Tab-separated table of C-alpha atoms and ligand atoms in Angstrom:
chain	number	residue	atom	x	y	z
K	1	MET	CA	-11.635	-12.150	-25.856
K	2	PRO	CA	-10.465	-13.362	-29.241
K	3	ALA	CA	-12.627	-16.237	-30.646
K	4	SER	CA	-9.396	-17.773	-32.125
K	5	ARG	CA	-8.117	-18.726	-28.777
K	6	ARG	CA	-7.176	-22.462	-28.467
K	7	GLY	CA	-8.270	-23.859	-25.245
K	8	SER	CA	-11.440	-22.419	-23.698
K	9	GLY	CA	-13.485	-19.351	-23.057
K	10	THR	CA	-16.890	-17.684	-23.279
K	11	LEU	CA	-18.825	-15.884	-25.989
K	12	THR	CA	-21.587	-13.484	-25.307
K	13	THR	CA	-24.654	-13.795	-27.688
K	14	PRO	CA	-26.390	-10.722	-29.034
K	15	SER	CA	-29.133	-11.509	-26.421
K	16	GLY	CA	-26.736	-11.294	-23.631
K	17	GLN	CA	-26.303	-14.994	-22.818
K	18	THR	CA	-22.842	-16.406	-22.072
K	19	LEU	CA	-21.780	-19.428	-23.817
K	20	ALA	CA	-18.791	-21.576	-22.824
K	21	PHE	CA	-16.516	-23.129	-25.571
K	22	HIS	CA	-13.414	-25.095	-25.793
K	23	THR	CA	-11.479	-26.272	-28.697
K	24	ARG	CA	-9.271	-29.407	-28.457
K	25	THR	CA	-7.346	-31.439	-31.100
K	26	HIS	CA	-6.819	-35.238	-30.934
K	27	ASP	CA	-3.275	-34.983	-29.434
K	28	GLU	CA	-4.652	-32.975	-26.500
K	29	GLU	CA	-6.904	-35.748	-25.099
K	30	ASP	CA	-5.005	-36.619	-22.019
K	31	LEU	CA	-6.248	-33.312	-20.162
K	32	PRO	CA	-5.311	-31.476	-18.284
K	33	HIS	CA	-2.042	-31.454	-20.296
K	34	ALA	CA	0.580	-29.030	-19.117
K	35	THR	CA	3.476	-31.173	-18.384
K	36	LYS	CA	6.411	-30.564	-16.064
K	37	LYS	CA	8.782	-29.914	-18.999
K	38	THR	CA	6.634	-27.230	-20.644
K	39	MET	CA	5.918	-25.506	-17.503
K	40	ALA	CA	9.730	-25.373	-16.590
K	41	ASP	CA	10.505	-23.829	-19.969
K	42	HIS	CA	7.773	-21.228	-19.381
K	43	LEU	CA	9.035	-20.580	-15.890
K	44	ARG	CA	12.522	-19.719	-17.425
K	45	LYS	CA	11.085	-16.944	-19.305
K	46	TYR	CA	9.207	-15.427	-16.326
K	47	GLU	CA	12.311	-15.723	-14.176
K	48	SER	CA	14.233	-13.614	-16.527
K	49	LEU	CA	11.452	-10.985	-16.632
K	50	PHE	CA	10.772	-10.858	-12.953
K	51	THR	CA	14.353	-11.160	-11.471
K	52	LEU	CA	16.145	-8.053	-10.168
K	53	THR	CA	19.989	-8.411	-9.996
K	54	PRO	CA	21.865	-6.635	-7.173
K	55	GLN	CA	23.335	-4.222	-9.824
K	56	ARG	CA	19.993	-3.257	-11.153
K	57	MET	CA	18.867	-2.649	-7.593
K	58	ARG	CA	21.773	-0.396	-6.816
K	59	MET	CA	20.948	1.706	-10.049
K	60	ILE	CA	17.372	2.043	-8.893
K	61	VAL	CA	18.589	3.170	-5.510
K	62	GLU	CA	20.599	5.861	-6.892
K	63	ALA	CA	17.772	7.216	-9.165
K	64	PHE	CA	15.427	6.937	-6.171
K	65	LYS	CA	17.707	9.024	-4.058
K	66	ASP	CA	17.888	11.891	-6.542
K	67	THR	CA	14.094	11.810	-6.766
K	68	LEU	CA	13.759	12.070	-3.048
K	69	GLU	CA	16.137	15.149	-2.891
K	70	LEU	CA	14.203	16.728	-5.791
K	71	GLY	CA	10.946	16.483	-4.016
K	72	LEU	CA	12.502	18.164	-0.956
K	73	GLN	CA	13.859	20.948	-3.033
K	74	LYS	CA	10.898	21.990	-5.368
K	75	HIS	CA	7.049	21.930	-4.986
K	76	ASP	CA	4.883	19.834	-7.382
K	77	GLN	CA	7.369	17.010	-8.108
K	78	VAL	CA	6.296	13.625	-9.058
K	79	VAL	CA	7.462	12.176	-5.706
K	80	PRO	CA	6.102	15.034	-3.584
K	81	MET	CA	8.004	14.489	-0.173
K	82	ILE	CA	5.248	16.192	1.750
K	83	PRO	CA	6.042	18.148	5.055
K	84	THR	CA	3.568	16.964	7.483
K	85	PHE	CA	3.939	19.377	10.513
K	86	VAL	CA	4.576	16.619	12.835
K	87	PHE	CA	7.657	18.156	14.645
K	88	GLY	CA	10.109	15.561	15.986
K	89	TRP	CA	9.604	12.374	17.879
K	90	PRO	CA	7.035	11.706	20.658
K	91	THR	CA	8.553	11.917	24.251
K	92	GLY	CA	6.473	8.739	25.296
K	93	LYS	CA	4.861	10.808	28.036
K	94	GLU	CA	1.923	11.866	25.866
K	95	ARG	CA	-1.376	11.173	27.742
K	96	GLY	CA	-5.081	11.451	27.409
K	97	ASP	CA	-8.035	10.223	25.400
K	98	TYR	CA	-8.058	10.911	21.522
K	99	LEU	CA	-10.389	9.934	18.807
K	100	ALA	CA	-8.999	8.757	15.523
K	101	VAL	CA	-10.782	8.113	12.104
K	102	ASP	CA	-8.842	6.065	9.795
K	103	LEU	CA	-9.790	6.269	5.945
K	104	GLY	CA	-7.616	3.726	4.503
K	105	GLY	CA	-7.726	1.750	1.140
K	106	THR	CA	-10.186	-0.890	2.233
K	107	ASN	CA	-11.764	0.125	5.484
K	108	LEU	CA	-12.850	3.033	7.629
K	109	ARG	CA	-11.939	2.573	11.147
K	110	VAL	CA	-12.986	4.655	14.137
K	111	CYS	CA	-10.830	4.447	17.439
K	112	LEU	CA	-10.773	5.664	20.836
K	113	VAL	CA	-7.115	5.601	22.049
K	114	THR	CA	-6.138	6.212	25.672
K	115	LEU	CA	-2.469	7.275	25.812
K	116	GLN	CA	-1.118	6.285	29.282
K	117	GLY	CA	2.392	7.391	28.886
K	118	GLU	CA	5.545	5.354	28.994
K	119	GLY	CA	4.858	3.873	25.549
K	120	LYS	CA	1.611	2.299	26.782
K	121	PHE	CA	-2.032	2.867	25.476
K	122	GLU	CA	-5.402	1.251	25.270
K	123	ILE	CA	-7.609	1.265	22.111
K	124	THR	CA	-11.269	0.563	21.403
K	125	GLN	CA	-12.160	0.441	17.638
K	126	SER	CA	-14.974	-0.242	15.058
K	127	LYS	CA	-14.392	-1.106	11.519
K	128	TYR	CA	-16.440	-0.630	8.417
K	129	ARG	CA	-15.698	-2.040	5.080
K	130	LEU	CA	-16.082	0.385	2.305
K	131	SER	CA	-18.119	-0.591	-0.661
K	132	GLU	CA	-16.878	-0.283	-4.286
K	133	GLU	CA	-19.537	2.480	-4.834
K	134	GLN	CA	-18.463	4.393	-1.863
K	135	LYS	CA	-14.933	4.510	-3.441
K	136	GLN	CA	-16.372	6.115	-6.590
K	137	GLU	CA	-19.134	8.289	-5.323
K	138	ASP	CA	-19.221	12.043	-4.196
K	139	GLY	CA	-16.521	13.151	-1.842
K	140	GLN	CA	-18.747	15.054	0.658
K	141	LYS	CA	-21.077	12.147	0.724
K	142	LEU	CA	-18.022	9.881	1.760
K	143	PHE	CA	-17.093	12.433	4.528
K	144	ASP	CA	-20.596	12.397	5.733
K	145	PHE	CA	-20.446	8.643	6.055
K	146	CYS	CA	-17.198	8.941	8.058
K	147	ALA	CA	-18.823	11.493	10.346
K	148	GLU	CA	-21.962	9.113	10.867
K	149	CYS	CA	-19.757	6.171	11.648
K	150	LEU	CA	-17.955	8.472	14.237
K	151	LYS	CA	-21.110	9.502	15.808
K	152	THR	CA	-22.420	6.001	16.207
K	153	PHE	CA	-19.016	5.100	17.712
K	154	ILE	CA	-19.056	7.795	20.219
K	155	ASP	CA	-22.643	7.201	21.202
K	156	SER	CA	-21.885	3.518	21.803
K	157	ASN	CA	-18.392	3.653	23.327
K	158	ILE	CA	-18.243	6.785	25.261
K	159	LYS	CA	-20.046	6.700	28.549
K	160	GLU	CA	-22.436	9.659	29.004
K	161	GLY	CA	-21.017	12.484	31.083
K	162	THR	CA	-17.396	11.509	29.770
K	163	ILE	CA	-17.403	14.580	27.369
K	164	LYS	CA	-18.317	17.598	29.572
K	165	GLU	CA	-20.688	20.239	28.240
K	166	GLY	CA	-18.682	22.425	25.868
K	167	GLN	CA	-15.681	20.156	25.805
K	168	GLU	CA	-14.497	18.805	22.396
K	169	LEU	CA	-12.291	15.590	22.111
K	170	PRO	CA	-9.316	15.967	19.851
K	171	LEU	CA	-9.330	13.844	16.586
K	172	GLY	CA	-6.590	12.659	14.355
K	173	PHE	CA	-7.916	12.033	10.851
K	174	THR	CA	-5.741	9.427	9.092
K	175	PHE	CA	-6.292	9.985	5.594
K	176	SER	CA	-3.900	7.808	3.463
K	177	TYR	CA	-3.831	9.528	0.135
K	178	PRO	CA	-1.205	12.242	-1.053
K	179	CYS	CA	-2.311	15.690	0.453
K	180	SER	CA	-0.157	18.796	0.336
K	181	GLN	CA	-0.430	20.385	3.637
K	182	GLU	CA	-0.077	24.050	4.628
K	183	ARG	CA	-0.578	23.201	8.205
K	184	ILE	CA	-1.266	20.140	10.137
K	185	ASP	CA	-5.088	20.446	10.118
K	186	HIS	CA	-5.275	20.965	6.378
K	187	GLY	CA	-4.557	18.920	3.320
K	188	GLN	CA	-5.251	19.419	-0.325
K	189	LEU	CA	-5.689	16.178	-2.148
K	190	ILE	CA	-3.189	15.936	-4.931
K	191	ARG	CA	-4.711	12.740	-6.475
K	192	TRP	CA	-6.467	9.697	-5.392
K	193	THR	CA	-4.439	6.455	-5.361
K	194	LYS	CA	-5.276	2.762	-4.676
K	195	GLY	CA	-8.174	2.668	-7.071
K	196	PHE	CA	-10.284	5.440	-5.438
K	197	GLY	CA	-12.047	7.700	-7.784
K	198	VAL	CA	-14.301	9.696	-5.589
K	199	THR	CA	-15.593	12.694	-7.319
K	200	ASN	CA	-15.207	16.533	-6.201
K	201	THR	CA	-12.395	15.871	-4.040
K	202	GLU	CA	-9.061	16.148	-5.865
K	203	GLY	CA	-7.610	19.653	-5.433
K	204	ARG	CA	-9.883	20.258	-2.371
K	205	ASP	CA	-8.952	20.583	1.226
K	206	VAL	CA	-10.044	17.314	2.653
K	207	ALA	CA	-9.854	18.306	6.223
K	208	ALA	CA	-12.306	21.177	5.645
K	209	MET	CA	-14.672	18.743	3.811
K	210	PHE	CA	-14.600	16.322	6.792
K	211	ILE	CA	-15.046	19.403	9.381
K	212	GLU	CA	-18.191	20.343	7.388
K	213	SER	CA	-19.491	16.700	7.804
K	214	LEU	CA	-18.591	16.703	11.552
K	215	GLY	CA	-20.484	20.073	11.849
K	216	LYS	CA	-23.484	18.671	10.173
K	217	ALA	CA	-23.790	15.664	12.434
K	218	ASP	CA	-23.175	17.796	15.385
K	219	ILE	CA	-20.186	15.728	16.813
K	220	PRO	CA	-18.094	17.361	19.702
K	221	VAL	CA	-14.747	17.005	18.325
K	222	THR	CA	-11.836	19.188	17.187
K	223	LEU	CA	-9.969	18.006	14.012
K	224	THR	CA	-6.401	18.472	15.500
K	225	ALA	CA	-4.337	16.716	12.818
K	226	LEU	CA	-4.597	15.424	9.393
K	227	ILE	CA	-2.011	12.480	9.003
K	228	ASN	CA	-0.739	9.961	6.559
K	229	ASP	CA	-0.832	6.226	7.646
K	230	THR	CA	2.940	6.206	7.212
K	231	THR	CA	3.583	9.238	9.320
K	232	GLY	CA	1.340	7.697	12.017
K	233	THR	CA	3.341	4.440	11.805
K	234	LEU	CA	6.498	6.363	12.162
K	235	ILE	CA	5.543	7.973	15.208
K	236	ALA	CA	3.704	4.990	16.646
K	237	SER	CA	6.702	2.867	16.031
K	238	HIS	CA	9.046	5.155	17.626
K	239	TYR	CA	6.755	5.403	20.619
K	240	VAL	CA	7.350	1.871	21.478
K	241	ASN	CA	10.753	1.366	19.916
K	242	PRO	CA	12.843	4.540	19.788
K	243	ARG	CA	15.326	2.933	17.418
K	244	THR	CA	12.772	3.482	14.554
K	245	LYS	CA	13.828	6.018	12.125
K	246	ILE	CA	11.760	5.037	8.934
K	247	ALA	CA	8.169	3.561	8.543
K	248	VAL	CA	6.804	1.761	5.456
K	249	ILE	CA	3.319	0.530	4.633
K	250	PHE	CA	3.090	-2.544	2.336
K	251	GLY	CA	-0.721	-2.799	2.172
K	252	THR	CA	-3.214	-1.896	-0.559
K	253	GLY	CA	-0.820	0.862	-1.181
K	254	CYS	CA	2.810	1.370	-0.631
K	255	ASN	CA	4.706	4.413	0.787
K	256	ALA	CA	7.217	5.511	3.423
K	257	ALA	CA	7.763	8.361	5.838
K	258	TYR	CA	10.964	9.413	7.901
K	259	MET	CA	12.152	12.400	9.984
K	260	GLU	CA	14.037	15.189	8.282
K	261	LYS	CA	15.797	18.394	9.325
K	262	MET	CA	13.966	21.424	8.071
K	263	GLY	CA	17.252	22.862	6.851
K	264	ASN	CA	17.132	20.192	4.197
K	265	VAL	CA	13.687	21.079	2.977
K	266	GLU	CA	14.595	23.712	0.574
K	267	LYS	CA	10.953	24.240	-0.636
K	268	SER	CA	9.668	25.084	2.860
K	269	LYS	CA	12.168	27.857	3.775
K	270	SER	CA	9.475	30.627	3.684
K	271	LEU	CA	7.754	28.991	6.539
K	272	GLY	CA	10.080	30.500	9.072
K	273	ILE	CA	10.859	27.133	10.878
K	274	LYS	CA	14.343	26.792	12.378
K	275	ASP	CA	16.834	24.750	10.168
K	276	ASP	CA	17.507	22.099	13.016
K	277	ALA	CA	13.789	21.498	13.687
K	278	GLU	CA	12.789	18.077	12.686
K	279	MET	CA	9.745	17.252	10.858
K	280	ALA	CA	8.339	13.952	9.451
K	281	ILE	CA	8.241	13.772	5.737
K	282	ASN	CA	5.466	11.757	3.959
K	283	CYS	CA	7.399	10.719	0.800
K	284	GLU	CA	4.549	9.282	-1.255
K	285	TRP	CA	7.171	7.107	-2.941
K	286	GLY	CA	4.566	5.030	-4.598
K	287	ALA	CA	4.627	7.503	-7.360
K	288	PHE	CA	8.468	7.063	-7.922
K	289	ASP	CA	9.081	6.720	-11.725
K	290	SER	CA	5.609	7.652	-12.688
K	291	PHE	CA	4.761	9.001	-16.220
K	292	GLU	CA	8.458	8.765	-17.446
K	293	HIS	CA	9.096	5.132	-16.563
K	294	GLU	CA	12.726	5.491	-16.827
K	295	HIS	CA	13.949	3.452	-14.067
K	296	LEU	CA	11.857	0.557	-12.953
K	297	PRO	CA	11.821	-2.767	-14.828
K	298	ARG	CA	8.354	-3.004	-16.097
K	299	THR	CA	6.949	-6.068	-17.717
K	300	LYS	CA	4.261	-6.165	-20.345
K	301	TYR	CA	1.844	-7.211	-17.667
K	302	ASP	CA	2.832	-4.278	-15.513
K	303	LYS	CA	2.026	-2.159	-18.344
K	304	VAL	CA	-1.377	-3.631	-18.829
K	305	VAL	CA	-2.022	-3.196	-15.070
K	306	ASP	CA	-1.220	0.471	-15.487
K	307	GLU	CA	-3.160	1.142	-18.765
K	308	THR	CA	-6.146	-0.492	-17.493
K	309	SER	CA	-6.072	1.320	-14.052
K	310	ASN	CA	-8.179	4.306	-13.260
K	311	LYS	CA	-4.888	6.283	-13.225
K	312	PRO	CA	-2.603	5.309	-16.126
K	313	GLY	CA	0.894	6.589	-15.525
K	314	GLU	CA	0.572	7.194	-11.962
K	315	GLN	CA	1.869	5.277	-8.941
K	316	ALA	CA	4.351	3.309	-11.043
K	317	PHE	CA	6.414	2.047	-7.953
K	318	GLU	CA	3.270	1.274	-6.204
K	319	LYS	CA	1.828	-0.778	-9.068
K	320	LEU	CA	4.780	-3.214	-8.981
K	321	ILE	CA	4.653	-3.732	-5.237
K	322	SER	CA	1.453	-3.250	-3.387
K	323	GLY	CA	-1.309	-5.756	-2.458
K	324	ARG	CA	-3.864	-4.092	-4.869
K	325	TYR	CA	-1.793	-5.163	-7.928
K	326	LEU	CA	0.233	-8.344	-7.279
K	327	GLY	CA	-2.548	-10.785	-7.764
K	328	GLU	CA	-3.745	-8.971	-10.966
K	329	ILE	CA	-0.049	-9.335	-12.389
K	330	LEU	CA	-0.051	-13.046	-11.858
K	331	ARG	CA	-3.658	-13.246	-13.395
K	332	LEU	CA	-2.476	-11.532	-16.495
K	333	VAL	CA	0.351	-14.076	-16.830
K	334	ILE	CA	-1.952	-17.012	-16.370
K	335	CYS	CA	-4.357	-15.445	-19.020
K	336	GLU	CA	-1.447	-15.138	-21.437
K	337	LEU	CA	-0.734	-18.845	-20.997
K	338	ILE	CA	-4.360	-19.600	-21.482
K	339	ASP	CA	-4.301	-17.710	-24.816
K	340	GLU	CA	-1.247	-19.533	-25.863
K	341	GLY	CA	-2.916	-22.775	-25.224
K	342	VAL	CA	-0.654	-23.906	-22.393
K	343	LEU	CA	-2.824	-23.889	-19.493
K	344	PHE	CA	-6.327	-25.457	-18.607
K	345	LEU	CA	-6.863	-26.956	-22.208
K	346	GLY	CA	-10.474	-27.949	-22.544
K	347	GLN	CA	-11.690	-26.139	-19.481
K	348	ASN	CA	-13.838	-23.127	-19.158
K	349	THR	CA	-11.644	-20.509	-17.808
K	350	TYR	CA	-14.067	-17.508	-17.931
K	351	LYS	CA	-13.874	-16.951	-14.263
K	352	LEU	CA	-10.127	-16.353	-14.422
K	353	GLU	CA	-10.708	-13.709	-17.108
K	354	ALA	CA	-12.253	-10.877	-15.117
K	355	PRO	CA	-9.794	-8.180	-13.995
K	356	TYR	CA	-8.788	-8.150	-10.223
K	357	VAL	CA	-10.439	-11.612	-9.418
K	358	PHE	CA	-7.128	-13.066	-8.393
K	359	ASP	CA	-6.703	-11.842	-4.880
K	360	THR	CA	-3.101	-11.017	-3.653
K	361	ALA	CA	-3.927	-13.199	-0.600
K	362	PHE	CA	-3.972	-16.236	-3.106
K	363	LEU	CA	-0.291	-15.581	-3.828
K	364	SER	CA	0.705	-15.894	-0.156
K	365	LEU	CA	-1.432	-18.915	0.182
K	366	MET	CA	0.181	-20.447	-2.789
K	367	GLU	CA	3.638	-19.886	-1.648
K	368	SER	CA	3.038	-21.157	1.775
K	369	ASP	CA	1.253	-24.364	0.685
K	370	PRO	CA	2.878	-27.024	2.955
K	371	THR	CA	1.532	-30.074	1.158
K	372	ASP	CA	3.574	-32.074	-1.730
K	373	GLU	CA	0.572	-32.204	-3.734
K	374	LEU	CA	0.029	-28.477	-3.288
K	375	LEU	CA	-3.571	-29.062	-2.176
K	376	MET	CA	-4.137	-25.396	-1.113
K	377	ILE	CA	-3.501	-24.421	-4.860
K	378	ILE	CA	-5.891	-27.083	-5.963
K	379	GLY	CA	-8.513	-25.590	-3.610
K	380	ILE	CA	-7.984	-21.992	-4.929
K	381	PHE	CA	-8.476	-23.000	-8.533
K	382	THR	CA	-11.430	-25.553	-8.068
K	383	HIS	CA	-13.284	-23.420	-5.482
K	384	PHE	CA	-12.741	-19.824	-6.895
K	385	PHE	CA	-12.143	-20.493	-10.705
K	386	ALA	CA	-13.792	-23.996	-11.200
K	387	VAL	CA	-10.707	-25.330	-13.155
K	388	GLU	CA	-8.627	-28.379	-12.455
K	389	THR	CA	-4.891	-28.117	-12.288
K	390	THR	CA	-2.005	-30.614	-12.890
K	391	LEU	CA	0.764	-30.937	-10.364
K	392	ALA	CA	3.182	-29.321	-12.805
K	393	GLU	CA	0.913	-26.312	-13.214
K	394	ARG	CA	0.643	-25.994	-9.488
K	395	GLN	CA	4.351	-25.975	-9.129
K	396	PHE	CA	4.477	-23.450	-11.929
K	397	PHE	CA	1.851	-21.150	-10.108
K	398	ARG	CA	3.742	-21.303	-6.848
K	399	ALA	CA	7.138	-20.465	-8.572
K	400	LEU	CA	5.410	-17.673	-10.345
K	401	ALA	CA	3.946	-16.173	-7.219
K	402	MET	CA	7.403	-16.450	-5.628
K	403	LEU	CA	8.881	-14.499	-8.561
K	404	ILE	CA	6.225	-11.700	-8.262
K	405	GLY	CA	6.252	-11.491	-4.538
K	406	LYS	CA	10.103	-11.604	-4.252
K	407	ARG	CA	10.422	-8.758	-7.096
K	408	ALA	CA	7.975	-6.687	-4.811
K	409	ALA	CA	10.185	-7.101	-1.659
K	410	ARG	CA	13.380	-6.279	-3.589
K	411	LEU	CA	11.852	-3.209	-5.030
K	412	SER	CA	10.733	-2.249	-1.528
K	413	ALA	CA	14.305	-2.781	-0.228
K	414	CYS	CA	15.496	-0.358	-2.875
K	415	GLY	CA	13.165	2.415	-1.558
K	416	ILE	CA	14.194	1.701	1.868
K	417	ALA	CA	17.871	1.734	0.895
K	418	ALA	CA	17.346	5.050	-0.799
K	419	ILE	CA	16.142	6.789	2.482
K	420	VAL	CA	19.017	5.048	4.497
K	421	SER	CA	21.707	6.171	2.160
K	422	LYS	CA	20.289	9.586	1.874
K	423	MET	CA	20.165	10.115	5.528
K	424	GLY	CA	23.357	8.228	6.315
K	425	TYR	CA	21.748	5.561	8.585
K	426	LEU	CA	23.870	2.545	7.247
K	427	GLU	CA	26.817	2.625	9.610
K	428	GLU	CA	24.873	3.118	12.947
K	429	GLY	CA	21.901	1.025	11.600
K	430	CYS	CA	18.238	1.522	12.357
K	431	SER	CA	14.892	0.008	12.811
K	432	VAL	CA	12.170	0.321	10.000
K	433	GLY	CA	8.625	0.070	11.278
K	434	ALA	CA	6.659	-1.750	8.668
K	435	ASP	CA	2.873	-2.413	8.490
K	436	GLY	CA	0.150	-3.559	5.913
K	437	SER	CA	-1.356	-6.674	4.841
K	438	LEU	CA	1.395	-7.611	2.559
K	439	TYR	CA	4.215	-7.147	5.135
K	440	ASN	CA	2.192	-8.998	7.816
K	441	LYS	CA	0.665	-11.761	5.910
K	442	TYR	CA	2.914	-12.643	3.001
K	443	PRO	CA	5.351	-15.356	4.026
K	444	GLY	CA	8.847	-14.369	3.658
K	445	PHE	CA	8.212	-10.774	2.538
K	446	ALA	CA	10.326	-9.251	5.355
K	447	ASP	CA	13.146	-11.800	4.943
K	448	ARG	CA	13.288	-10.846	1.094
K	449	ILE	CA	13.552	-7.254	1.933
K	450	HIS	CA	16.398	-8.069	4.338
K	451	GLU	CA	18.061	-10.197	1.524
K	452	GLY	CA	17.564	-7.301	-0.728
K	453	LEU	CA	19.245	-4.800	1.619
K	454	ILE	CA	22.251	-7.050	1.795
K	455	ASP	CA	22.436	-7.246	-1.906
K	456	ILE	CA	22.388	-3.634	-2.208
K	457	PHE	CA	24.812	-2.692	0.697
K	458	GLY	CA	26.741	-5.993	1.419
K	459	GLU	CA	27.046	-7.229	4.869
K	460	LYS	CA	26.291	-3.712	6.461
K	461	GLY	CA	22.850	-4.137	4.923
K	462	LYS	CA	22.122	-6.245	8.143
K	463	ASN	CA	22.218	-3.159	10.123
K	464	ILE	CA	18.779	-2.236	8.644
K	465	VAL	CA	16.056	-4.137	10.172
K	466	THR	CA	12.387	-4.161	9.539
K	467	HIS	CA	9.885	-4.836	12.343
K	468	HIS	CA	6.202	-5.088	12.549
K	469	ALA	CA	4.991	-1.521	13.424
K	470	GLU	CA	2.532	-0.393	15.988
K	471	ASP	CA	-0.704	0.650	14.751
K	472	GLY	CA	0.045	4.008	12.965
K	473	SER	CA	-3.355	4.815	11.821
K	474	GLY	CA	-5.102	4.582	15.167
K	475	VAL	CA	-2.571	4.861	17.905
K	476	GLY	CA	-0.156	6.866	15.840
K	477	SER	CA	-2.925	9.315	14.903
K	478	ALA	CA	-3.665	9.789	18.523
K	479	ILE	CA	-0.203	10.422	19.424
K	480	ILE	CA	0.147	13.130	16.695
K	481	ALA	CA	-3.057	14.786	17.871
K	482	ALA	CA	-1.524	14.816	21.378
K	483	MET	CA	1.891	16.147	20.176
K	484	THR	CA	0.143	18.810	18.220
K	485	LYS	CA	-2.100	19.881	21.095
K	486	GLU	CA	1.061	20.165	23.292
K	487	ARG	CA	2.966	22.110	20.812
K	488	LYS	CA	0.185	24.593	20.096
K	489	ASP	CA	-0.451	24.799	23.827
K	490	ALA	CA	3.285	25.583	24.210
K	491	GLY	CA	2.958	28.394	21.559
K	492	LEU	CA	5.356	26.649	19.166
K	493	TYR	CA	4.848	27.381	15.345
K	494	THR	CA	0.987	27.906	15.995
K	495	HIS	CA	0.602	29.031	12.485
K	496	VAL	CA	1.237	25.537	11.124
G	501	GLC	C1	-0.870	5.000	-1.160
G	501	GLC	C2	-1.298	6.521	-0.659
G	501	GLC	C3	-0.306	6.874	0.458
G	501	GLC	C4	-0.383	5.753	1.517
G	501	GLC	C5	-0.169	4.326	0.972
G	501	GLC	C6	-0.229	3.282	1.933
G	501	GLC	O1	0.332	4.922	-1.751
G	501	GLC	O2	-1.016	7.409	-1.781
G	501	GLC	O3	-0.784	8.068	1.028
G	501	GLC	O4	0.495	6.045	2.577
G	501	GLC	O5	-1.019	4.206	-0.171
G	501	GLC	O6	-1.492	3.184	2.465
């Protein structure tokens, strides 16, 4: 941090001690000093940086559509449009006991799902929070941990004798990272996303790695299907709401899946699957506009988020939208205003200066603060960052959170619109199953997506409605395992 900063900060001495300092001049004595007027001036600047006009949105949609098409035509594209080998929709009649292991961006979840037919099910689950070390350590070690958790879960949740001698329970493995699949129980990790940096895994078959760990732990299961959370969400949502045609996740990461006719998947012609067969496509749209950065409106804060991430250049769309990054974008704006001597004068702001300390959950709390004094925002800043705020500053933070959250929702609308428009769903309309912490917990996120769709399509945009999806990574995974078992038992495309 530059020592020339007005305001406040910290210095580290050669012996490693941290010293707080602040600089003030005589005219700044009435602290904290940011006034309504200065904050309103600053807000105007950020408004113009973060606002997306309908015209700009329509341009993004067009570029997005071309990118989706390209991913279906050719292998190894930036947006890979991955065929998942999940053939068509569930019938709703799927039945039986299935295990699901869900390795997401934040947690590892293990579930036992009993499908009861007619869109009904029962689920028992355990959750384990992944440590930051686990997200960076050796791949096989991570899968060994998944297997151990599954073993503990089976031992404590499945009654002795339920699994007969020699019987193996089918397992759906939800692995929510881009994997190119040659068949449903295989998946070569293209790249880690969402801040993961686990070693010795990129380029390898993660299903095979997990099977190795399952074998070591001697667990009586068969890995039937490797699935992405979006694909699971698509299938689980359709299981309970057959109008669902698209699924989206707005969580730590951001991605979508939909059902495609194989005749449109030029790159998979050699598989010998009939043109009119349907298959779910995992878009991995978080990668849209990566590397080239031609289409998305990136601010200087977005560029810093990108350049300081463990994967610069990658996941360009996701970095503007998902829960992993929104808090960091807001923090960078705040730090700029501290550097400019606008905010928190005379206070020690070192707690705000560490990357990723500003949780995206704070943005939703800030936006939903119901009090005139914005007491929730006072709480966030005093409790977590030990700084006092003026009312003008708090109003500014709330408005800023709104700008960043609204941009994320409107960009999400662009992605949904691209699929809707490509598939011709606008006239008849469709339901979009949506899940993830941002969608579920950020106030107004869904409404803003819907407004965005109207800005793109006009009144007809109302035909596209998002709804909270059924648990794709658990229930969806189980349904896919059931569908796969049925398909293979029926001798259909058994090679994939
Ligand atoms: C990231 C992953 C993707 C996943 C999404 C939501 O974008 O690459 O596979 O679906 O996060 O969890």
